[in-house]
Amino acid sequence: MDNNSDTCRITIGMPVYNGEDYLAETLDTVLAQTYSKFILYIADNASTDRTEEICREYARKDSRIVYARNPKNVGAAGNYERCFTPATTEYFRWQNADDPIGPTLIEDCFNALENDSSIVLAYCKSRIIDDKGTVISDYEDNLSLQQASASERFISCVNVIRLQNVMYGLIRREPLARTALLGAYTSSDLNLVGELSLYGKFEEIPKRMFNRRVHPESSSWDMSDAEKLKEFWDPSKRKLIMQTWRSMYEYYKAVFRSPVSFGEKLKISKYLLKHAYWRKTAMIGELRDLIKGSLLKAS
């Protein structure tokens, strides 16, 4: 690792909304990384607490920080994209404002990407922590996708992925820019990781450097709370219908815009038909809800 180079090769994008409880702690862990040559771009999604004050204070102290505030809440998907758009560096990673990281996470992931051009995403192993920072459990992502075949990586990824942590690894920016990024639907983070697997391998660093904080305000606290999820992804609440259908549609779009061969696309398309069948209960329920809603509006 050349940590003394004047060339900045990494951008970290931090989307934040009302993050005052954990923001300072997380910023401290990011700024203390052993690999220090990065830009930290913070997109504040019109927070109403002390988030802006904390960010501006840190930006005054550290020239690596660029702080921008949205005039209104654009939802999680929009804010994640606003973190990514300014990036021009070779590598990029998202950083949640409530998930502190271990001191060598960036260095470890950077070295993995530098050592193997076939890797598109490198991530460290995870721990689940509570609101006090106490470790609840170790978590196994099991997403070290080393298959040469894009179809094998994609199918393995979609079959295995559960709690989504690997998106907070280090990613090659150019292929990431070719994806759909995050959309305003509830499983778009899973879709994005699946799409990235079409562009290259994933490597898992065998160090637990990523801490996923679970607390009452986190989006993953209660996945059954539909209204909270809608508020998180799209405050307008107009677009969050037919979520399972939307996820399947976006998977197909991702496959056909990817650079893989027609044969590989065909294999993945056949798998996605099976995947839709496995999710038929949810898809039928969503279709019934849509029809019921349309009939009620018409009456």
Tab-separated table of C-alpha atoms in Angstrom:
chain	number	residue	atom	x	y	z
A	1	MET	CA	0.000	0.000	0.000
A	2	ASP	CA	1.261	3.440	-0.941
A	3	ASN	CA	-0.313	5.636	1.703
A	4	ASN	CA	2.081	8.510	0.986
A	5	SER	CA	0.952	9.160	-2.570
A	6	ASP	CA	-0.574	12.566	-3.274
A	7	THR	CA	-3.118	10.912	-5.582
A	8	CYS	CA	-6.449	10.295	-3.905
A	9	ARG	CA	-7.881	7.028	-5.195
A	10	ILE	CA	-10.785	6.463	-2.790
A	11	THR	CA	-14.019	8.327	-2.120
A	12	ILE	CA	-16.208	7.481	0.859
A	13	GLY	CA	-19.830	8.559	0.635
A	14	MET	CA	-21.733	8.975	3.901
A	15	PRO	CA	-25.514	9.435	3.614
A	16	VAL	CA	-26.976	10.693	6.884
A	17	TYR	CA	-30.347	11.695	8.259
A	18	ASN	CA	-30.769	12.687	11.918
A	19	GLY	CA	-27.638	10.799	12.867
A	20	GLU	CA	-26.539	12.789	15.919
A	21	ASP	CA	-26.509	9.796	18.299
A	22	TYR	CA	-23.780	7.825	16.510
A	23	LEU	CA	-22.325	10.210	13.921
A	24	ALA	CA	-19.295	11.480	15.857
A	25	GLU	CA	-18.246	7.979	16.908
A	26	THR	CA	-18.511	6.717	13.331
A	27	LEU	CA	-16.631	9.705	11.898
A	28	ASP	CA	-13.814	9.110	14.375
A	29	THR	CA	-13.401	5.511	13.162
A	30	VAL	CA	-13.379	6.577	9.511
A	31	LEU	CA	-10.897	9.399	9.982
A	32	ALA	CA	-8.572	7.116	11.996
A	33	GLN	CA	-8.184	4.578	9.164
A	34	THR	CA	-4.674	3.284	8.496
A	35	TYR	CA	-5.234	4.164	4.834
A	36	SER	CA	-5.796	7.891	5.066
A	37	LYS	CA	-5.749	9.154	1.455
A	38	PHE	CA	-9.464	9.479	0.780
A	39	ILE	CA	-12.247	12.023	0.332
A	40	LEU	CA	-15.203	11.745	2.696
A	41	TYR	CA	-18.315	13.186	1.076
A	42	ILE	CA	-21.225	13.623	3.515
A	43	ALA	CA	-24.746	14.070	2.133
A	44	ASP	CA	-27.062	15.332	4.870
A	45	ASN	CA	-30.663	14.500	3.969
A	46	ALA	CA	-32.224	17.630	5.522
A	47	SER	CA	-31.624	16.482	9.096
A	48	THR	CA	-33.560	18.220	11.856
A	49	ASP	CA	-31.245	17.328	14.761
A	50	ARG	CA	-27.584	18.267	15.442
A	51	THR	CA	-26.273	16.387	12.400
A	52	GLU	CA	-25.400	19.535	10.454
A	53	GLU	CA	-23.577	21.056	13.426
A	54	ILE	CA	-21.536	17.896	14.002
A	55	CYS	CA	-20.626	17.540	10.314
A	56	ARG	CA	-19.552	21.145	9.936
A	57	GLU	CA	-17.416	20.909	13.060
A	58	TYR	CA	-15.604	17.837	11.717
A	59	ALA	CA	-15.234	19.421	8.257
A	60	ARG	CA	-13.516	22.441	9.815
A	61	LYS	CA	-10.989	20.150	11.479
A	62	ASP	CA	-10.306	17.744	8.589
A	63	SER	CA	-9.823	18.870	4.975
A	64	ARG	CA	-10.721	15.412	3.665
A	65	ILE	CA	-14.393	16.031	4.506
A	66	VAL	CA	-16.806	17.628	2.041
A	67	TYR	CA	-20.213	18.380	3.567
A	68	ALA	CA	-23.383	19.009	1.554
A	69	ARG	CA	-26.927	19.432	2.824
A	70	ASN	CA	-30.045	18.580	0.827
A	71	PRO	CA	-32.732	21.303	1.002
A	72	LYS	CA	-35.340	18.563	1.492
A	73	ASN	CA	-35.423	14.845	2.317
A	74	VAL	CA	-34.950	12.932	-0.940
A	75	GLY	CA	-35.237	9.473	0.614
A	76	ALA	CA	-32.479	6.950	1.218
A	77	ALA	CA	-32.047	5.956	-2.422
A	78	GLY	CA	-31.699	9.558	-3.565
A	79	ASN	CA	-29.255	10.396	-0.804
A	80	TYR	CA	-27.060	7.365	-1.453
A	81	GLU	CA	-26.844	8.460	-5.085
A	82	ARG	CA	-25.941	12.014	-4.057
A	83	CYS	CA	-23.007	10.555	-2.130
A	84	PHE	CA	-21.811	8.671	-5.189
A	85	THR	CA	-22.336	11.278	-7.934
A	86	PRO	CA	-19.390	13.552	-6.972
A	87	ALA	CA	-16.925	10.647	-6.877
A	88	THR	CA	-14.258	10.574	-9.586
A	89	THR	CA	-11.774	8.279	-7.847
A	90	GLU	CA	-10.935	4.719	-8.848
A	91	TYR	CA	-12.570	3.214	-5.771
A	92	PHE	CA	-15.695	4.054	-3.795
A	93	ARG	CA	-17.478	2.888	-0.649
A	94	TRP	CA	-20.621	3.883	1.192
A	95	GLN	CA	-20.387	4.457	4.942
A	96	ASN	CA	-23.463	4.495	7.154
A	97	ALA	CA	-23.433	7.169	9.848
A	98	ASP	CA	-24.195	4.647	12.613
A	99	ASP	CA	-21.845	1.782	11.653
A	100	PRO	CA	-18.329	2.259	13.089
A	101	ILE	CA	-15.522	0.435	11.303
A	102	GLY	CA	-12.260	-1.192	12.355
A	103	PRO	CA	-8.992	0.683	11.724
A	104	THR	CA	-7.737	-1.348	8.740
A	105	LEU	CA	-10.974	-1.862	6.793
A	106	ILE	CA	-10.094	0.501	3.945
A	107	GLU	CA	-6.472	-0.620	3.755
A	108	ASP	CA	-7.420	-4.308	3.700
A	109	CYS	CA	-10.045	-3.840	0.988
A	110	PHE	CA	-7.799	-1.539	-1.052
A	111	ASN	CA	-4.985	-4.103	-1.050
A	112	ALA	CA	-7.350	-6.855	-2.200
A	113	LEU	CA	-8.552	-4.792	-5.163
A	114	GLU	CA	-5.034	-3.706	-6.063
A	115	ASN	CA	-3.797	-7.290	-6.048
A	116	ASP	CA	-6.475	-8.745	-8.333
A	117	SER	CA	-8.135	-6.828	-11.168
A	118	SER	CA	-10.907	-9.449	-11.448
A	119	ILE	CA	-12.323	-8.378	-8.063
A	120	VAL	CA	-15.027	-5.719	-8.235
A	121	LEU	CA	-15.850	-5.588	-4.518
A	122	ALA	CA	-13.819	-6.376	-1.393
A	123	TYR	CA	-15.398	-6.456	2.046
A	124	CYS	CA	-14.418	-7.312	5.614
A	125	LYS	CA	-16.272	-9.748	7.831
A	126	SER	CA	-19.059	-8.348	10.003
A	127	ARG	CA	-20.226	-8.047	13.571
A	128	ILE	CA	-23.673	-7.033	14.780
A	129	ILE	CA	-23.587	-4.425	17.553
A	130	ASP	CA	-26.315	-2.771	19.623
A	131	ASP	CA	-27.035	0.882	20.344
A	132	LYS	CA	-24.282	0.941	23.006
A	133	GLY	CA	-21.687	-0.598	20.685
A	134	THR	CA	-21.754	-3.973	22.456
A	135	VAL	CA	-21.165	-6.941	20.155
A	136	ILE	CA	-24.339	-9.012	19.843
A	137	SER	CA	-22.942	-11.607	17.469
A	138	ASP	CA	-20.563	-12.294	14.643
A	139	TYR	CA	-22.274	-12.431	11.266
A	140	GLU	CA	-21.269	-14.560	8.304
A	141	ASP	CA	-22.007	-12.900	4.983
A	142	ASN	CA	-20.726	-15.897	2.965
A	143	LEU	CA	-20.400	-13.803	-0.180
A	144	SER	CA	-16.845	-14.460	-1.248
A	145	LEU	CA	-17.801	-14.970	-4.883
A	146	GLN	CA	-14.723	-16.288	-6.639
A	147	GLN	CA	-16.400	-18.092	-9.550
A	148	ALA	CA	-15.137	-17.193	-13.012
A	149	SER	CA	-18.663	-17.439	-14.403
A	150	ALA	CA	-20.879	-14.371	-13.960
A	151	SER	CA	-24.007	-16.545	-13.888
A	152	GLU	CA	-22.585	-18.695	-11.090
A	153	ARG	CA	-21.633	-15.612	-9.061
A	154	PHE	CA	-25.039	-14.015	-9.563
A	155	ILE	CA	-27.043	-17.125	-8.677
A	156	SER	CA	-24.893	-17.798	-5.618
A	157	CYS	CA	-25.238	-14.185	-4.519
A	158	VAL	CA	-29.036	-14.058	-4.804
A	159	ASN	CA	-29.385	-17.435	-3.073
A	160	VAL	CA	-27.105	-16.585	-0.149
A	161	ILE	CA	-27.513	-12.877	0.613
A	162	ARG	CA	-29.608	-12.050	3.658
A	163	LEU	CA	-28.499	-9.143	5.860
A	164	GLN	CA	-26.866	-6.749	3.449
A	165	ASN	CA	-23.394	-5.733	4.685
A	166	VAL	CA	-21.091	-6.202	1.706
A	167	MET	CA	-22.274	-3.038	-0.047
A	168	TYR	CA	-20.186	-1.218	2.574
A	169	GLY	CA	-16.986	-2.768	1.308
A	170	LEU	CA	-14.752	-1.060	-1.267
A	171	ILE	CA	-16.009	-1.088	-4.866
A	172	ARG	CA	-14.483	-0.221	-8.228
A	173	ARG	CA	-16.250	2.999	-9.171
A	174	GLU	CA	-16.436	2.486	-12.950
A	175	PRO	CA	-18.511	-0.733	-12.886
A	176	LEU	CA	-20.578	0.641	-9.996
A	177	ALA	CA	-21.463	3.625	-12.185
A	178	ARG	CA	-22.813	1.235	-14.816
A	179	THR	CA	-25.364	-0.250	-12.412
A	180	ALA	CA	-28.761	1.140	-11.458
A	181	LEU	CA	-27.340	2.100	-8.041
A	182	LEU	CA	-30.161	2.162	-5.469
A	183	GLY	CA	-33.779	2.574	-6.434
A	184	ALA	CA	-36.706	3.717	-4.293
A	185	TYR	CA	-37.890	0.204	-3.432
A	186	THR	CA	-37.286	-1.886	-0.345
A	187	SER	CA	-34.861	-4.523	-1.646
A	188	SER	CA	-32.830	-2.298	-3.943
A	189	ASP	CA	-29.667	-2.820	-1.890
A	190	LEU	CA	-29.914	-6.577	-2.508
A	191	ASN	CA	-30.526	-5.940	-6.185
A	192	LEU	CA	-27.469	-3.704	-6.382
A	193	VAL	CA	-25.186	-6.304	-4.815
A	194	GLY	CA	-26.559	-8.926	-7.190
A	195	GLU	CA	-25.935	-6.641	-10.151
A	196	LEU	CA	-22.356	-5.968	-9.042
A	197	SER	CA	-21.662	-9.717	-9.049
A	198	LEU	CA	-22.155	-9.625	-12.834
A	199	TYR	CA	-19.150	-7.302	-13.172
A	200	GLY	CA	-16.558	-9.215	-11.191
A	201	LYS	CA	-15.637	-11.303	-8.186
A	202	PHE	CA	-16.229	-10.497	-4.519
A	203	GLU	CA	-13.460	-11.073	-1.986
A	204	GLU	CA	-14.013	-11.457	1.734
A	205	ILE	CA	-11.248	-10.188	4.031
A	206	PRO	CA	-11.045	-12.553	7.051
A	207	LYS	CA	-11.038	-9.723	9.597
A	208	ARG	CA	-14.133	-8.463	11.425
A	209	MET	CA	-13.769	-4.781	10.617
A	210	PHE	CA	-17.379	-3.900	9.771
A	211	ASN	CA	-19.816	-3.252	12.631
A	212	ARG	CA	-23.500	-3.292	11.701
A	213	ARG	CA	-25.379	-1.385	14.389
A	214	VAL	CA	-28.933	-2.527	15.111
A	215	HIS	CA	-31.039	-0.013	17.034
A	216	PRO	CA	-34.660	1.196	17.059
A	217	GLU	CA	-34.038	3.940	14.474
A	218	SER	CA	-32.172	1.747	11.976
A	219	SER	CA	-33.923	0.687	8.770
A	220	SER	CA	-33.328	-2.997	9.583
A	221	TRP	CA	-34.773	-2.826	13.121
A	222	ASP	CA	-38.272	-3.996	12.128
A	223	MET	CA	-38.574	-5.185	8.538
A	224	SER	CA	-42.305	-5.806	9.067
A	225	ASP	CA	-42.989	-2.091	9.579
A	226	ALA	CA	-44.080	-1.234	6.039
A	227	GLU	CA	-44.724	2.431	6.761
A	228	LYS	CA	-41.279	2.943	8.274
A	229	LEU	CA	-39.634	1.256	5.284
A	230	LYS	CA	-41.607	3.469	2.907
A	231	GLU	CA	-40.576	6.560	4.842
A	232	PHE	CA	-36.936	5.444	4.684
A	233	TRP	CA	-36.817	4.668	0.963
A	234	ASP	CA	-39.239	7.231	-0.424
A	235	PRO	CA	-40.806	9.920	1.803
A	236	SER	CA	-43.410	10.677	-0.867
A	237	LYS	CA	-44.741	7.110	-0.374
A	238	ARG	CA	-46.145	7.129	-3.892
A	239	LYS	CA	-43.753	4.677	-5.537
A	240	LEU	CA	-43.579	1.802	-3.056
A	241	ILE	CA	-46.086	-0.628	-4.557
A	242	MET	CA	-45.527	-4.091	-6.074
A	243	GLN	CA	-42.146	-4.344	-4.347
A	244	THR	CA	-41.454	-8.004	-5.185
A	245	TRP	CA	-42.439	-7.425	-8.811
A	246	ARG	CA	-40.205	-4.363	-8.918
A	247	SER	CA	-37.244	-6.331	-7.574
A	248	MET	CA	-37.691	-9.078	-10.205
A	249	TYR	CA	-38.056	-6.504	-12.983
A	250	GLU	CA	-34.881	-4.719	-11.894
A	251	TYR	CA	-32.950	-8.014	-11.788
A	252	TYR	CA	-33.876	-8.679	-15.428
A	253	LYS	CA	-32.900	-5.155	-16.437
A	254	ALA	CA	-29.551	-5.562	-14.660
A	255	VAL	CA	-28.809	-8.815	-16.440
A	256	PHE	CA	-29.544	-7.481	-19.924
A	257	ARG	CA	-27.510	-4.297	-19.544
A	258	SER	CA	-24.524	-6.191	-18.101
A	259	PRO	CA	-21.443	-6.997	-20.226
A	260	VAL	CA	-21.815	-10.798	-19.915
A	261	SER	CA	-22.387	-13.109	-22.885
A	262	PHE	CA	-25.828	-13.999	-24.240
A	263	GLY	CA	-25.384	-17.546	-22.967
A	264	GLU	CA	-24.736	-16.303	-19.455
A	265	LYS	CA	-27.747	-13.975	-19.657
A	266	LEU	CA	-29.901	-16.909	-20.722
A	267	LYS	CA	-28.750	-19.012	-17.742
A	268	ILE	CA	-29.521	-16.195	-15.317
A	269	SER	CA	-32.902	-15.523	-16.934
A	270	LYS	CA	-33.917	-19.161	-16.446
A	271	TYR	CA	-32.829	-18.963	-12.804
A	272	LEU	CA	-34.847	-15.763	-12.282
A	273	LEU	CA	-37.979	-17.530	-13.535
A	274	LYS	CA	-37.466	-20.101	-10.767
A	275	HIS	CA	-36.738	-17.305	-8.306
A	276	ALA	CA	-40.041	-15.631	-9.222
A	277	TYR	CA	-41.871	-18.937	-8.726
A	278	TRP	CA	-40.376	-19.278	-5.234
A	279	ARG	CA	-41.724	-15.807	-4.438
A	280	LYS	CA	-45.125	-16.410	-6.012
A	281	THR	CA	-47.058	-15.988	-2.753
A	282	ALA	CA	-45.748	-12.454	-2.254
A	283	MET	CA	-46.205	-11.587	-5.932
A	284	ILE	CA	-49.803	-12.840	-6.031
A	285	GLY	CA	-50.549	-10.923	-2.818
A	286	GLU	CA	-49.159	-7.713	-4.285
A	287	LEU	CA	-51.207	-8.186	-7.456
A	288	ARG	CA	-54.369	-8.698	-5.410
A	289	ASP	CA	-53.629	-5.582	-3.357
A	290	LEU	CA	-53.135	-3.554	-6.542
A	291	ILE	CA	-56.403	-4.767	-8.055
A	292	LYS	CA	-58.254	-4.195	-4.776
A	293	GLY	CA	-56.842	-0.671	-4.519
A	294	SER	CA	-57.809	0.111	-8.113
A	295	LEU	CA	-61.351	-1.123	-7.563
A	296	LEU	CA	-61.714	0.961	-4.406
A	297	LYS	CA	-60.572	4.081	-6.271
A	298	ALA	CA	-63.000	3.370	-9.082
A	299	SER	CA	-65.978	2.881	-6.725
